[in-house]
Amino acid sequence: MAHVLAANPSTALQDAEPTDGDSATHARRNLPESLLRACRGALFRRKVSDSTGAALTGGQLLMRTLLVRQLLMRHVLTDDDRHVGVLLPPSVAGVVVNAAVSLCGRVSANLNYSATADIINKCIASAGIRHVLTSKRVIDKMNLQLDAEFVLLDELRDRITLADKLTALAQAYVMPISVLERQLRLDQ
């Protein structure tokens, strides 16, 4: 992708001319679409890793992201949830959760786990966050009282069905990207 300088940064992508084989469609892709294509392009190559040694290939990242998306859409999010809090350390799990929130058409607000409860609650109020995605381990360590509902990802994992796993597997490895984008309503 060519680097573009624009007088108005908000129109930089609109003003960008495709070069070096880039198509006009590529220049207009949003973050979720780019995520799908980057993961599919690296199905069997390492895409993310963290300091704990956890690592995922593009296919694994996409499959887990789609699985978490299914769970969030079915058990957690409502139409009113525009911003979703994420209270996780920088990790592979944090990447998966943030990507899943994005594929849900929501904005993830990563809350600073080193901040005080008062500051985090001000952020929650300011963004209109109703749900904070986190883990039992983070909650036990922090002992926070927040003005939003905690969604413990550990407990959400227990709700995964065989159908969820098979669907995510097919979406991540087999389904054409254009069909997946339409199915996830990323084309709207």
Tab-separated table of C-alpha atoms in Angstrom:
chain	number	residue	atom	x	y	z
A	1	MET	CA	0.000	0.000	0.000
A	2	ALA	CA	1.389	3.377	-0.885
A	3	HIS	CA	1.872	5.989	1.807
A	4	VAL	CA	-0.366	8.983	1.215
A	5	LEU	CA	0.005	12.503	2.557
A	6	ALA	CA	-3.205	14.481	2.616
A	7	ALA	CA	-4.097	17.957	3.770
A	8	ASN	CA	-7.010	16.425	5.670
A	9	PRO	CA	-6.011	13.122	7.339
A	10	SER	CA	-9.648	12.006	7.535
A	11	THR	CA	-9.801	11.870	3.735
A	12	ALA	CA	-6.393	10.265	3.208
A	13	LEU	CA	-7.834	6.850	2.400
A	14	GLN	CA	-10.473	8.335	0.120
A	15	ASP	CA	-7.817	10.307	-1.740
A	16	ALA	CA	-5.442	7.351	-2.049
A	17	GLU	CA	-4.874	6.079	-5.550
A	18	PRO	CA	-4.190	2.363	-5.779
A	19	THR	CA	-0.594	1.655	-6.806
A	20	ASP	CA	1.722	-1.326	-7.145
A	21	GLY	CA	-1.156	-3.655	-8.027
A	22	ASP	CA	-3.430	-2.505	-5.175
A	23	SER	CA	-7.052	-2.424	-6.178
A	24	ALA	CA	-9.474	0.343	-5.292
A	25	THR	CA	-11.342	-2.225	-3.191
A	26	HIS	CA	-8.214	-2.896	-1.123
A	27	ALA	CA	-7.892	0.817	-0.325
A	28	ARG	CA	-11.470	0.890	1.039
A	29	ARG	CA	-11.258	-2.205	3.260
A	30	ASN	CA	-12.153	-1.722	6.894
A	31	LEU	CA	-10.321	-3.251	9.854
A	32	PRO	CA	-12.477	-6.389	10.211
A	33	GLU	CA	-12.188	-7.142	6.479
A	34	SER	CA	-8.435	-6.632	6.632
A	35	LEU	CA	-8.230	-8.947	9.644
A	36	LEU	CA	-10.080	-11.726	7.802
A	37	ARG	CA	-7.836	-11.438	4.771
A	38	ALA	CA	-4.599	-11.208	6.788
A	39	CYS	CA	-5.509	-14.332	8.785
A	40	ARG	CA	-6.592	-16.246	5.690
A	41	GLY	CA	-3.338	-15.243	3.981
A	42	ALA	CA	-1.344	-16.765	6.852
A	43	LEU	CA	-3.469	-19.827	7.624
A	44	PHE	CA	-0.528	-21.962	8.712
A	45	ARG	CA	2.005	-19.258	9.629
A	46	ARG	CA	2.372	-17.728	13.084
A	47	LYS	CA	0.335	-14.546	13.291
A	48	VAL	CA	0.372	-13.619	17.001
A	49	SER	CA	2.326	-14.598	20.094
A	50	ASP	CA	2.866	-13.245	23.580
A	51	SER	CA	5.368	-13.374	26.425
A	52	THR	CA	3.728	-16.464	27.973
A	53	GLY	CA	4.668	-18.503	24.923
A	54	ALA	CA	1.131	-18.662	23.540
A	55	ALA	CA	1.058	-18.392	19.754
A	56	LEU	CA	-1.550	-18.755	17.012
A	57	THR	CA	-1.361	-19.141	13.258
A	58	GLY	CA	-3.596	-17.023	11.067
A	59	GLY	CA	-6.106	-19.870	10.789
A	60	GLN	CA	-6.154	-20.499	14.538
A	61	LEU	CA	-6.535	-16.781	15.236
A	62	LEU	CA	-9.408	-16.491	12.781
A	63	MET	CA	-11.146	-19.617	14.076
A	64	ARG	CA	-10.916	-18.545	17.735
A	65	THR	CA	-11.996	-15.016	16.886
A	66	LEU	CA	-15.065	-16.314	15.040
A	67	LEU	CA	-15.849	-18.653	17.951
A	68	VAL	CA	-15.687	-15.822	20.500
A	69	ARG	CA	-17.774	-13.665	18.156
A	70	GLN	CA	-20.499	-16.328	18.084
A	71	LEU	CA	-20.552	-16.489	21.883
A	72	LEU	CA	-20.633	-12.712	22.312
A	73	MET	CA	-23.452	-12.305	19.813
A	74	ARG	CA	-25.511	-15.128	21.323
A	75	HIS	CA	-24.937	-14.621	25.064
A	76	VAL	CA	-23.651	-11.115	25.780
A	77	LEU	CA	-24.196	-8.290	23.323
A	78	THR	CA	-27.416	-6.487	22.516
A	79	ASP	CA	-28.164	-3.924	19.818
A	80	ASP	CA	-27.541	-1.173	22.400
A	81	ASP	CA	-23.943	-2.243	23.053
A	82	ARG	CA	-21.838	0.028	20.840
A	83	HIS	CA	-18.733	0.033	23.064
A	84	VAL	CA	-17.478	-3.040	24.895
A	85	GLY	CA	-14.903	-2.890	27.675
A	86	VAL	CA	-11.935	-5.245	27.567
A	87	LEU	CA	-9.938	-5.752	30.757
A	88	LEU	CA	-7.171	-8.172	29.816
A	89	PRO	CA	-3.386	-7.973	29.806
A	90	PRO	CA	-1.632	-7.679	26.448
A	91	SER	CA	-1.804	-11.292	25.307
A	92	VAL	CA	-2.957	-13.627	22.575
A	93	ALA	CA	-6.318	-13.840	24.377
A	94	GLY	CA	-6.541	-10.035	24.295
A	95	VAL	CA	-5.965	-10.039	20.535
A	96	VAL	CA	-8.669	-12.680	20.013
A	97	VAL	CA	-11.205	-10.787	22.165
A	98	ASN	CA	-10.499	-7.414	20.524
A	99	ALA	CA	-10.783	-8.966	17.061
A	100	ALA	CA	-14.051	-10.697	18.000
A	101	VAL	CA	-15.536	-7.445	19.291
A	102	SER	CA	-14.581	-5.792	16.009
A	103	LEU	CA	-16.216	-8.600	14.001
A	104	CYS	CA	-19.365	-8.028	16.096
A	105	GLY	CA	-19.474	-4.491	14.676
A	106	ARG	CA	-18.668	-2.985	18.081
A	107	VAL	CA	-15.850	-0.816	19.368
A	108	SER	CA	-13.599	-2.351	21.987
A	109	ALA	CA	-12.417	-0.063	24.768
A	110	ASN	CA	-9.311	-1.537	26.345
A	111	LEU	CA	-9.372	-0.522	29.969
A	112	ASN	CA	-6.072	0.061	31.746
A	113	TYR	CA	-5.847	-2.647	34.382
A	114	SER	CA	-3.195	-0.643	36.266
A	115	ALA	CA	-5.599	2.293	36.783
A	116	THR	CA	-7.764	2.760	39.852
A	117	ALA	CA	-11.394	1.643	39.898
A	118	ASP	CA	-12.460	5.317	39.989
A	119	ILE	CA	-10.603	6.128	36.777
A	120	ILE	CA	-11.813	2.960	35.034
A	121	ASN	CA	-15.405	3.753	36.062
A	122	LYS	CA	-15.083	7.254	34.586
A	123	CYS	CA	-13.921	5.680	31.320
A	124	ILE	CA	-16.820	3.211	31.438
A	125	ALA	CA	-19.321	6.029	31.960
A	126	SER	CA	-17.772	8.207	29.277
A	127	ALA	CA	-17.894	5.428	26.659
A	128	GLY	CA	-21.302	4.094	27.703
A	129	ILE	CA	-19.912	0.633	28.383
A	130	ARG	CA	-22.340	-1.917	29.816
A	131	HIS	CA	-20.176	-5.056	29.566
A	132	VAL	CA	-16.509	-5.608	30.440
A	133	LEU	CA	-14.897	-8.721	28.985
A	134	THR	CA	-12.289	-10.141	31.337
A	135	SER	CA	-11.128	-13.324	33.046
A	136	LYS	CA	-11.514	-14.684	36.543
A	137	ARG	CA	-7.758	-14.437	37.026
A	138	VAL	CA	-7.747	-10.702	36.264
A	139	ILE	CA	-10.702	-10.091	38.590
A	140	ASP	CA	-9.124	-12.068	41.419
A	141	LYS	CA	-5.861	-10.131	41.091
A	142	MET	CA	-7.443	-6.697	40.855
A	143	ASN	CA	-10.434	-6.935	43.197
A	144	LEU	CA	-12.256	-4.107	41.374
A	145	GLN	CA	-15.806	-2.869	41.739
A	146	LEU	CA	-16.816	-1.525	38.337
A	147	ASP	CA	-19.983	0.133	37.085
A	148	ALA	CA	-20.501	-2.451	34.335
A	149	GLU	CA	-21.330	-6.129	34.118
A	150	PHE	CA	-18.279	-8.395	34.122
A	151	VAL	CA	-18.361	-11.077	31.448
A	152	LEU	CA	-15.939	-13.790	32.500
A	153	LEU	CA	-14.498	-15.298	29.357
A	154	ASP	CA	-13.567	-18.466	31.292
A	155	GLU	CA	-17.258	-19.120	31.950
A	156	LEU	CA	-18.294	-18.150	28.428
A	157	ARG	CA	-15.922	-20.815	27.093
A	158	ASP	CA	-18.077	-23.481	28.795
A	159	ARG	CA	-20.963	-22.534	26.474
A	160	ILE	CA	-19.151	-23.517	23.277
A	161	THR	CA	-21.001	-26.270	21.426
A	162	LEU	CA	-19.764	-28.727	18.825
A	163	ALA	CA	-21.816	-26.822	16.248
A	164	ASP	CA	-19.991	-23.593	17.233
A	165	LYS	CA	-16.620	-25.295	16.745
A	166	LEU	CA	-17.540	-26.807	13.387
A	167	THR	CA	-19.009	-23.523	12.140
A	168	ALA	CA	-15.905	-21.549	13.138
A	169	LEU	CA	-13.653	-24.195	11.580
A	170	ALA	CA	-15.526	-24.062	8.263
A	171	GLN	CA	-15.634	-20.259	8.282
A	172	ALA	CA	-11.932	-19.918	9.055
A	173	TYR	CA	-10.505	-22.544	6.715
A	174	VAL	CA	-13.026	-23.305	3.966
A	175	MET	CA	-15.606	-20.576	3.369
A	176	PRO	CA	-14.673	-18.017	0.697
A	177	ILE	CA	-13.771	-14.689	2.291
A	178	SER	CA	-16.384	-12.785	0.276
A	179	VAL	CA	-19.101	-15.131	1.579
A	180	LEU	CA	-17.785	-14.825	5.143
A	181	GLU	CA	-17.794	-11.020	4.886
A	182	ARG	CA	-21.430	-11.078	3.775
A	183	GLN	CA	-22.346	-13.592	6.490
A	184	LEU	CA	-20.733	-11.353	9.139
A	185	ARG	CA	-22.411	-8.322	7.520
A	186	LEU	CA	-19.088	-6.568	7.007
A	187	ASP	CA	-20.263	-5.376	3.598
A	188	GLN	CA	-22.855	-3.032	5.152
